[in-house]
Amino acid sequence: MAHNVTLIPGDGTGPEICAVVKNVVAATGVEIQWEQVEAGVDIMKTAGTPLPDNVLASCRRTKVALKGPITTPIGTGFRSVNVALRKELDLYACLRPCRTYKGVKSRYQDIDLVVVRENVEDLYAGVEWPADSEESKKIIEMAKGKINPHAAISIKPISRFNSERLIRFAFEYAVKHKRRKVTAVTKANIMKCTDGLFYEVAREVAKRYDGKIEYEERLIDNMCMQLVQKPELYDVICLPNLYGDILSDLCAGLIGGLGIAPGANIGDNGALFEAVHGSAPKYAGQNKVNPTAVLLSAKLMLDHLGETDAAQRLEAAIADVIREGKNVTYDLGGKAGTSQMGEAIIEKLGKIPAAR
Ligand code: NAD
C-alpha cells in the first residue's frame, strides 16, 4: 500500500531539489502518494501568509512530511515557517546524523555523529520584545539593575517536560541504533536555572540507561573546540535548541558541508524531514545545488516509514555516486547539476538489488 506523505517543496532552491527527490524516491520502488502543499515566500504573495492552513492540515493528516528549505527574512518580516511548523506540530526532537562519505573533500574522515536538538522551546520560543517597549521595561524593572534600561528582551524558557522527552528520545535513539554514548551539552555554569534544569533532567534520564548507554556532559564552548580537535570521541550529542542549531552547522562543516547534512523533526504524532541547509536563494532556478541533504533526509523518512531496505539502498546509491565523483555538484568538486546528480543516483539504485 502506498504511504501518504506531505511534500512541501519550499522556496529558493527547494522546488528544484524536491523535484529530483521525488524521482529518486520513486526509483527505490517504495510507493508514495505525495500530497503537495505550498509554504514560503512564493505562496506568501498570493495567500497573504507563508504558512497557509492547508499545510498544517496536510501534515496532521499524513503524519509524515518531506520539506524543502524555506527562506526566513532576517530581523524583520514574518517569523520562521520552519520554526512554526516544528512548534505547531510539536516536533520536539530534531535529529541530525552527520557522517562522512568517501569522495567528499573534508578535513576529517570517519565522522559518525548524531546531533539531537530540542526543537520547541529555548530562545526559539519567539517570546521577545523590542527595546523601550512596555513589556521590556517591566522585565528590566524586575531585574533590579541587572539589565540596561533600553535593552531589547528575549526570553529563554527551558522546561522539565520538553527536556525530559527530548533526552529520552536521544537515549532511545542510542539504544535502537546501537550507539555507545550520549553527551548532554549546555552552558549551565552561566545559565544555572535554565541549562541547569536541562542537566538535572539529563542526569535523571541517564540513570535509567545505566549500564547500557554511557552519559557525559560538556559545556557548549568546550564542545565546539573538542569537536574540531577530536570529533571521534563523541557519538550522540543532545542539546537545547539554540546550541543545537549552531552545533549542527559545525558538524555539517566537519563532514564536508551543508550539501550533505540531513535532518528529521520528530514528535509523538508526526515527523517532518528536511535538510540542515537553507534555501540558498542566490542559486535558485540554476539547477546547481546539491540534492544530497534532502535525499538523505528522505532516507531518514523511508526508515521512519519502515522501508529500511529502500532506505539502505538509497544511501548506498548516494554514497556510490559521491565516491565516484563524476556526477556530483559544484560543492563536491563536480560539474553536475541538481538533476544530473539525481539521475546518476537513480541509475545506481537500478544496480542495487532489493533484499525482498
Ligand atoms: P543556506 O544554507 O541557504 O546557504 C548558505 C550557503 O551554503 C549557500 O550560499 C551555498 O553556498 C551553500 N549551500 C546551501 N545549501 C546547499 C546545497 N544544497 N548545495 C550546495 N551548497 C549549498 O543558508 P543562508 O544563506 O544562511 O539561508 C538562506 C535562507 O534559508 C534564510 O532565509 C534562512 O533563514 C533559510 N534557512 C532555512 C532553513 C530551513 O528551511 N530549514 C534552514 C536554514 C536556513
CSV table of C-alpha atoms and ligand atoms in Angstrom, one decimal:
chain,number,residue,atom,x,y,z
A,1,MET,CA,0.0,0.0,0.0
A,2,ALA,CA,1.2,3.5,-0.8
A,3,HIS,CA,2.4,5.7,2.0
A,4,ASN,CA,0.7,9.1,2.2
A,5,VAL,CA,3.3,11.8,2.6
A,6,THR,CA,3.0,15.6,2.6
A,7,LEU,CA,5.5,17.3,0.3
A,8,ILE,CA,6.4,20.9,1.0
A,9,PRO,CA,8.8,22.0,-1.8
A,10,GLY,CA,9.6,25.3,-0.1
A,11,ASP,CA,11.2,28.3,-1.9
A,12,GLY,CA,14.6,29.3,-3.3
A,13,THR,CA,16.3,26.1,-4.4
A,14,GLY,CA,13.7,24.0,-2.6
A,15,PRO,CA,11.4,23.2,-5.5
A,16,GLU,CA,14.2,22.1,-7.9
A,17,ILE,CA,15.7,19.9,-5.2
A,18,CYS,CA,12.3,18.4,-4.3
A,19,ALA,CA,11.5,17.6,-7.9
A,20,VAL,CA,14.7,15.5,-8.1
A,21,VAL,CA,14.0,13.9,-4.7
A,22,LYS,CA,10.5,12.7,-5.8
A,23,ASN,CA,12.0,11.0,-8.8
A,24,VAL,CA,14.8,9.3,-6.8
A,25,VAL,CA,12.4,8.1,-4.1
A,26,ALA,CA,10.1,6.6,-6.8
A,27,ALA,CA,13.2,4.8,-8.1
A,28,THR,CA,13.6,3.0,-4.8
A,29,GLY,CA,10.3,1.2,-5.6
A,30,VAL,CA,8.6,2.5,-2.5
A,31,GLU,CA,5.1,3.7,-3.4
A,32,ILE,CA,4.5,7.2,-2.0
A,33,GLN,CA,1.2,9.2,-2.5
A,34,TRP,CA,2.6,12.7,-2.3
A,35,GLU,CA,0.2,15.4,-1.0
A,36,GLN,CA,2.0,18.6,-2.3
A,37,VAL,CA,1.3,21.8,-0.4
A,38,GLU,CA,3.0,25.2,-0.7
A,39,ALA,CA,4.7,27.3,2.1
A,40,GLY,CA,7.3,30.0,2.0
A,41,VAL,CA,7.9,33.4,0.3
A,42,ASP,CA,6.3,32.5,-3.0
A,43,ILE,CA,2.9,31.5,-1.7
A,44,MET,CA,3.1,34.5,0.7
A,45,LYS,CA,2.4,36.7,-2.4
A,46,THR,CA,-0.9,35.0,-3.2
A,47,ALA,CA,-2.1,33.6,0.1
A,48,GLY,CA,-1.0,36.5,2.3
A,49,THR,CA,0.7,34.1,4.7
A,50,PRO,CA,3.9,32.0,4.3
A,51,LEU,CA,2.2,29.1,6.1
A,52,PRO,CA,-1.4,28.6,4.8
A,53,ASP,CA,-3.7,26.4,7.0
A,54,ASN,CA,-3.8,23.6,4.4
A,55,VAL,CA,-0.1,22.9,5.1
A,56,LEU,CA,-0.5,22.2,8.7
A,57,ALA,CA,-3.8,20.3,8.0
A,58,SER,CA,-2.0,18.0,5.5
A,59,CYS,CA,0.9,17.4,7.9
A,60,ARG,CA,-1.6,16.5,10.6
A,61,ARG,CA,-3.4,14.1,8.3
A,62,THR,CA,-0.5,12.3,6.8
A,63,LYS,CA,1.7,12.5,9.9
A,64,VAL,CA,4.8,12.4,7.7
A,65,ALA,CA,6.2,15.3,5.7
A,66,LEU,CA,9.2,16.0,3.5
A,67,LYS,CA,10.2,19.6,3.2
A,68,GLY,CA,12.5,21.7,1.0
A,69,PRO,CA,14.1,24.8,2.6
A,70,ILE,CA,12.1,27.9,3.3
A,71,THR,CA,13.5,31.5,3.5
A,72,THR,CA,13.2,33.5,6.7
A,73,PRO,CA,13.7,37.3,6.4
A,74,ILE,CA,16.4,38.4,8.9
A,75,GLY,CA,15.5,40.9,11.6
A,76,THR,CA,12.1,41.9,10.2
A,77,GLY,CA,9.2,40.3,8.3
A,78,PHE,CA,7.4,37.0,9.1
A,79,ARG,CA,8.7,34.6,11.7
A,80,SER,CA,10.3,31.4,10.5
A,81,VAL,CA,7.9,29.0,8.8
A,82,ASN,CA,10.4,26.2,9.7
A,83,VAL,CA,10.2,27.0,13.4
A,84,ALA,CA,6.4,27.5,13.3
A,85,LEU,CA,5.9,24.0,11.7
A,86,ARG,CA,8.1,22.4,14.3
A,87,LYS,CA,6.1,24.2,17.1
A,88,GLU,CA,2.6,23.7,15.7
A,89,LEU,CA,3.2,20.0,15.0
A,90,ASP,CA,5.0,19.6,18.4
A,91,LEU,CA,8.0,18.0,16.7
A,92,TYR,CA,10.1,18.2,19.8
A,93,ALA,CA,13.2,16.3,18.7
A,94,CYS,CA,15.5,17.4,15.8
A,95,LEU,CA,17.7,14.6,14.7
A,96,ARG,CA,20.8,15.4,12.6
A,97,PRO,CA,23.1,12.5,11.7
A,98,CYS,CA,26.5,13.6,10.4
A,99,ARG,CA,28.7,11.1,8.7
A,100,THR,CA,31.5,11.4,6.2
A,101,TYR,CA,31.1,9.8,2.8
A,102,LYS,CA,34.2,8.7,0.8
A,103,GLY,CA,34.8,11.2,-2.0
A,104,VAL,CA,33.8,14.3,-0.1
A,105,LYS,CA,36.7,16.6,0.4
A,106,SER,CA,36.8,17.3,4.2
A,107,ARG,CA,39.4,17.9,6.8
A,108,TYR,CA,38.1,14.9,8.7
A,109,GLN,CA,37.5,11.2,7.9
A,110,ASP,CA,35.3,8.6,9.6
A,111,ILE,CA,33.0,11.1,11.3
A,112,ASP,CA,29.8,9.5,12.6
A,113,LEU,CA,28.0,11.9,15.0
A,114,VAL,CA,24.3,12.3,15.7
A,115,VAL,CA,23.0,15.7,16.9
A,116,VAL,CA,19.7,15.6,18.8
A,117,ARG,CA,18.5,19.1,19.2
A,118,GLU,CA,15.5,20.3,21.3
A,119,ASN,CA,13.1,21.9,18.9
A,120,VAL,CA,10.2,23.7,20.5
A,121,GLU,CA,11.5,26.0,23.3
A,122,ASP,CA,14.6,27.8,24.5
A,123,LEU,CA,15.4,31.2,22.7
A,124,TYR,CA,13.4,29.9,19.7
A,125,ALA,CA,10.1,30.2,21.6
A,126,GLY,CA,9.6,33.5,20.0
A,127,VAL,CA,9.0,35.4,23.2
A,128,GLU,CA,10.8,38.7,22.7
A,129,TRP,CA,10.1,42.4,22.9
A,130,PRO,CA,11.8,45.5,21.3
A,131,ALA,CA,13.9,48.0,23.2
A,132,ASP,CA,11.8,50.5,25.2
A,133,SER,CA,8.5,48.5,24.8
A,134,GLU,CA,6.2,48.3,27.8
A,135,GLU,CA,7.0,44.6,28.2
A,136,SER,CA,10.8,45.1,28.1
A,137,LYS,CA,10.5,47.9,30.6
A,138,LYS,CA,8.6,45.7,33.1
A,139,ILE,CA,11.1,42.9,32.9
A,140,ILE,CA,14.0,45.4,33.2
A,141,GLU,CA,12.4,46.7,36.4
A,142,MET,CA,12.0,43.2,37.8
A,143,ALA,CA,15.7,42.5,37.1
A,144,LYS,CA,16.7,45.3,39.5
A,145,GLY,CA,19.6,46.9,37.8
A,146,LYS,CA,21.0,43.8,36.0
A,147,ILE,CA,19.8,44.9,32.6
A,148,ASN,CA,20.5,48.1,30.6
A,149,PRO,CA,17.3,50.2,30.7
A,150,HIS,CA,17.0,50.3,26.9
A,151,ALA,CA,17.7,46.7,26.2
A,152,ALA,CA,15.5,44.5,23.9
A,153,ILE,CA,14.5,41.3,25.6
A,154,SER,CA,14.3,37.7,24.5
A,155,ILE,CA,13.1,35.0,26.9
A,156,LYS,CA,14.8,31.6,27.2
A,157,PRO,CA,12.3,29.0,28.5
A,158,ILE,CA,13.6,25.5,29.3
A,159,SER,CA,11.1,23.1,30.9
A,160,ARG,CA,11.4,19.7,32.6
A,161,PHE,CA,8.6,18.4,30.2
A,162,ASN,CA,10.4,19.3,27.0
A,163,SER,CA,13.8,18.5,28.2
A,164,GLU,CA,12.7,15.1,29.5
A,165,ARG,CA,11.1,13.9,26.3
A,166,LEU,CA,14.0,15.2,24.2
A,167,ILE,CA,16.7,13.5,26.3
A,168,ARG,CA,14.6,10.3,26.4
A,169,PHE,CA,14.4,10.4,22.6
A,170,ALA,CA,18.2,10.7,22.5
A,171,PHE,CA,18.8,7.7,24.7
A,172,GLU,CA,16.1,5.6,22.9
A,173,TYR,CA,17.8,6.5,19.6
A,174,ALA,CA,21.1,5.5,21.0
A,175,VAL,CA,19.7,2.1,22.1
A,176,LYS,CA,17.9,1.5,18.8
A,177,HIS,CA,20.9,2.4,16.7
A,178,LYS,CA,23.5,0.6,18.9
A,179,ARG,CA,25.3,3.8,19.8
A,180,ARG,CA,27.5,3.9,22.9
A,181,LYS,CA,27.2,7.3,24.5
A,182,VAL,CA,25.0,10.4,24.9
A,183,THR,CA,26.7,13.7,25.7
A,184,ALA,CA,24.5,16.5,27.1
A,185,VAL,CA,25.7,20.0,26.2
A,186,THR,CA,24.7,23.3,27.8
A,187,LYS,CA,26.2,26.5,29.3
A,188,ALA,CA,24.9,25.6,32.8
A,189,ASN,CA,27.9,27.3,34.5
A,190,ILE,CA,26.3,30.6,33.4
A,191,MET,CA,22.6,29.8,32.9
A,192,LYS,CA,22.2,27.9,36.2
A,193,CYS,CA,18.4,27.9,36.2
A,194,THR,CA,17.6,27.0,32.5
A,195,ASP,CA,20.6,25.0,31.4
A,196,GLY,CA,21.0,23.7,34.9
A,197,LEU,CA,17.5,22.2,34.7
A,198,PHE,CA,18.4,20.6,31.3
A,199,TYR,CA,21.4,18.8,33.0
A,200,GLU,CA,19.3,17.9,36.1
A,201,VAL,CA,16.8,16.1,33.8
A,202,ALA,CA,19.5,14.6,31.7
A,203,ARG,CA,21.1,13.0,34.7
A,204,GLU,CA,17.8,11.6,35.8
A,205,VAL,CA,17.1,10.1,32.4
A,206,ALA,CA,20.7,8.8,32.0
A,207,LYS,CA,20.3,6.7,35.2
A,208,ARG,CA,17.5,4.7,33.5
A,209,TYR,CA,20.0,3.7,30.8
A,210,ASP,CA,22.9,2.9,33.3
A,211,GLY,CA,25.0,0.0,32.0
A,212,LYS,CA,23.5,0.3,28.5
A,213,ILE,CA,24.4,3.8,27.3
A,214,GLU,CA,27.2,6.0,28.7
A,215,TYR,CA,26.4,9.5,29.7
A,216,GLU,CA,28.6,12.6,30.0
A,217,GLU,CA,28.3,16.4,30.0
A,218,ARG,CA,30.2,19.2,28.2
A,219,LEU,CA,29.9,23.0,28.1
A,220,ILE,CA,29.0,24.3,24.6
A,221,ASP,CA,32.1,26.4,24.2
A,222,ASN,CA,34.4,23.5,25.1
A,223,MET,CA,32.3,21.1,23.0
A,224,CYS,CA,32.9,23.3,19.9
A,225,MET,CA,36.6,23.1,20.4
A,226,GLN,CA,36.6,19.4,21.2
A,227,LEU,CA,34.6,18.6,18.1
A,228,VAL,CA,37.1,20.4,15.9
A,229,GLN,CA,40.1,18.7,17.6
A,230,LYS,CA,38.8,15.2,18.5
A,231,PRO,CA,35.4,14.5,16.9
A,232,GLU,CA,36.0,10.7,17.2
A,233,LEU,CA,35.4,11.0,21.0
A,234,TYR,CA,31.7,11.8,20.5
A,235,ASP,CA,28.7,9.9,19.5
A,236,VAL,CA,25.1,11.1,20.2
A,237,ILE,CA,25.1,14.8,21.3
A,238,CYS,CA,21.9,16.1,22.9
A,239,LEU,CA,21.3,19.9,23.4
A,240,PRO,CA,18.8,22.7,23.9
A,241,ASN,CA,17.6,24.5,20.7
A,242,LEU,CA,20.0,27.3,20.0
A,243,TYR,CA,23.2,25.4,20.9
A,244,GLY,CA,21.8,22.6,18.8
A,245,ASP,CA,21.3,24.9,15.8
A,246,ILE,CA,24.8,26.2,15.9
A,247,LEU,CA,26.5,22.8,16.6
A,248,SER,CA,24.6,21.2,13.7
A,249,ASP,CA,26.2,23.6,11.3
A,250,LEU,CA,29.6,22.9,12.9
A,251,CYS,CA,29.0,19.2,12.5
A,252,ALA,CA,27.9,19.7,8.8
A,253,GLY,CA,31.3,21.5,8.4
A,254,LEU,CA,33.1,18.5,9.8
A,255,ILE,CA,31.6,16.2,7.2
A,256,GLY,CA,32.2,18.4,4.2
A,257,GLY,CA,29.4,21.0,4.1
A,258,LEU,CA,25.7,21.7,4.2
A,259,GLY,CA,25.1,20.0,0.9
A,260,ILE,CA,25.2,16.5,2.6
A,261,ALA,CA,23.7,17.2,6.1
A,262,PRO,CA,20.2,15.7,6.5
A,263,GLY,CA,17.7,16.2,9.3
A,264,ALA,CA,14.4,15.0,10.8
A,265,ASN,CA,12.0,16.7,13.2
A,266,ILE,CA,10.1,14.1,15.2
A,267,GLY,CA,7.2,14.2,17.7
A,268,ASP,CA,4.8,11.7,19.1
A,269,ASN,CA,2.2,12.5,16.4
A,270,GLY,CA,4.2,13.1,13.3
A,271,ALA,CA,7.6,13.7,11.7
A,272,LEU,CA,9.0,16.2,9.2
A,273,PHE,CA,12.1,15.6,7.2
A,274,GLU,CA,14.3,18.4,5.9
A,275,ALA,CA,18.0,19.2,5.2
A,276,VAL,CA,20.0,21.3,7.6
A,277,HIS,CA,20.8,23.8,4.9
A,278,GLY,CA,18.6,26.8,3.9
A,279,SER,CA,17.1,27.9,0.6
A,280,ALA,CA,20.4,29.2,-0.8
A,281,PRO,CA,18.4,31.8,-2.8
A,282,LYS,CA,21.4,33.0,-4.8
A,283,TYR,CA,21.3,29.7,-6.6
A,284,ALA,CA,17.6,29.4,-7.1
A,285,GLY,CA,16.5,28.2,-10.6
A,286,GLN,CA,20.1,27.4,-11.6
A,287,ASN,CA,20.0,23.6,-11.3
A,288,LYS,CA,23.2,23.9,-9.3
A,289,VAL,CA,22.8,22.9,-5.7
A,290,ASN,CA,23.4,19.5,-4.2
A,291,PRO,CA,20.2,17.4,-3.6
A,292,THR,CA,22.0,15.0,-1.3
A,293,ALA,CA,21.0,16.6,2.1
A,294,VAL,CA,17.3,16.4,1.2
A,295,LEU,CA,17.8,12.9,-0.3
A,296,LEU,CA,19.4,11.8,2.9
A,297,SER,CA,16.5,13.3,4.8
A,298,ALA,CA,14.2,11.2,2.5
A,299,LYS,CA,16.4,8.2,3.5
A,300,LEU,CA,15.6,9.0,7.2
A,301,MET,CA,11.9,9.3,6.1
A,302,LEU,CA,12.0,5.9,4.5
A,303,ASP,CA,13.4,4.4,7.7
A,304,HIS,CA,10.7,6.1,9.7
A,305,LEU,CA,8.1,4.6,7.3
A,306,GLY,CA,9.5,1.1,8.0
A,307,GLU,CA,11.1,0.9,4.5
A,308,THR,CA,14.5,0.1,5.8
A,309,ASP,CA,15.7,-1.8,2.8
A,310,ALA,CA,14.8,1.0,0.4
A,311,ALA,CA,16.5,3.5,2.9
A,312,GLN,CA,19.7,1.5,2.9
A,313,ARG,CA,19.7,1.1,-0.9
A,314,LEU,CA,19.1,4.9,-1.3
A,315,GLU,CA,22.0,5.7,1.0
A,316,ALA,CA,24.3,3.2,-0.8
A,317,ALA,CA,23.4,4.7,-4.2
A,318,ILE,CA,24.1,8.2,-3.0
A,319,ALA,CA,27.4,7.1,-1.4
A,320,ASP,CA,28.4,5.4,-4.7
A,321,VAL,CA,27.8,8.5,-6.8
A,322,ILE,CA,29.7,10.7,-4.3
A,323,ARG,CA,32.6,8.2,-4.2
A,324,GLU,CA,32.9,8.1,-8.0
A,325,GLY,CA,32.8,11.9,-8.1
A,326,LYS,CA,31.8,12.0,-11.8
A,327,ASN,CA,28.2,13.2,-11.4
A,328,VAL,CA,28.4,15.5,-8.3
A,329,THR,CA,27.5,19.1,-7.8
A,330,TYR,CA,29.9,22.1,-7.5
A,331,ASP,CA,30.2,21.9,-3.7
A,332,LEU,CA,31.6,18.3,-4.0
A,333,GLY,CA,34.1,19.4,-6.7
A,334,GLY,CA,32.0,18.3,-9.7
A,335,LYS,CA,30.2,20.0,-12.6
A,336,ALA,CA,26.8,18.1,-12.5
A,337,GLY,CA,23.6,20.0,-11.9
A,338,THR,CA,21.0,19.1,-9.3
A,339,SER,CA,19.0,16.9,-11.8
A,340,GLN,CA,22.1,15.2,-13.3
A,341,MET,CA,23.2,14.1,-9.8
A,342,GLY,CA,19.7,12.8,-9.2
A,343,GLU,CA,19.7,10.8,-12.4
A,344,ALA,CA,23.1,9.3,-11.5
A,345,ILE,CA,21.7,8.2,-8.2
A,346,ILE,CA,18.7,6.7,-9.9
A,347,GLU,CA,21.0,4.7,-12.2
A,348,LYS,CA,22.9,3.4,-9.2
A,349,LEU,CA,19.7,2.4,-7.5
A,350,GLY,CA,18.8,0.3,-10.5
A,351,LYS,CA,22.0,-1.7,-9.9
A,352,ILE,CA,21.5,-2.4,-6.2
A,353,PRO,CA,19.1,-5.3,-5.8
A,354,ALA,CA,16.3,-5.1,-3.3
A,355,ALA,CA,16.5,-7.5,-0.3
A,356,ARG,CA,12.9,-8.7,-0.9
B,1,NAD,P1,21.8,28.4,3.2
B,1,NAD,O1,22.0,27.1,3.8
B,1,NAD,O2,20.6,28.6,2.4
B,1,NAD,O3,23.1,28.7,2.2
B,1,NAD,C1,24.4,29.0,2.7
B,1,NAD,C2,25.3,28.6,1.6
B,1,NAD,O4,25.6,27.2,1.8
B,1,NAD,C3,24.8,28.8,0.2
B,1,NAD,O5,25.1,30.1,-0.3
B,1,NAD,C4,25.6,27.7,-0.5
B,1,NAD,O6,26.9,28.2,-0.8
B,1,NAD,C5,25.7,26.6,0.5
B,1,NAD,N1,24.6,25.7,0.3
B,1,NAD,C6,23.4,25.6,1.0
B,1,NAD,N2,22.7,24.6,0.5
B,1,NAD,C7,23.4,24.0,-0.4
B,1,NAD,C8,23.2,22.8,-1.3
B,1,NAD,N3,22.1,22.1,-1.2
B,1,NAD,N4,24.2,22.5,-2.2
B,1,NAD,C9,25.3,23.2,-2.2
B,1,NAD,N5,25.6,24.3,-1.5
B,1,NAD,C10,24.7,24.7,-0.6
B,1,NAD,O7,22.0,29.5,4.4
B,1,NAD,P2,21.6,31.0,4.4
B,1,NAD,O8,22.0,31.7,3.1
B,1,NAD,O9,22.0,31.5,5.7
B,1,NAD,O10,20.0,31.0,4.4
B,1,NAD,C11,19.2,31.2,3.3
B,1,NAD,C12,17.7,31.2,3.8
B,1,NAD,O11,17.4,29.9,4.2
B,1,NAD,C13,17.5,32.1,5.0
B,1,NAD,O12,16.3,32.8,4.8
B,1,NAD,C14,17.4,31.1,6.2
B,1,NAD,O13,16.6,31.6,7.2
B,1,NAD,C15,16.8,30.0,5.5
B,1,NAD,N6,17.0,28.7,6.2
B,1,NAD,C16,16.0,27.8,6.1
B,1,NAD,C17,16.2,26.5,6.7
B,1,NAD,C18,15.1,25.5,6.6
B,1,NAD,O14,14.2,25.6,5.7
B,1,NAD,N7,15.0,24.6,7.5
B,1,NAD,C19,17.4,26.2,7.3
B,1,NAD,C20,18.4,27.2,7.4
B,1,NAD,C21,18.2,28.4,6.8
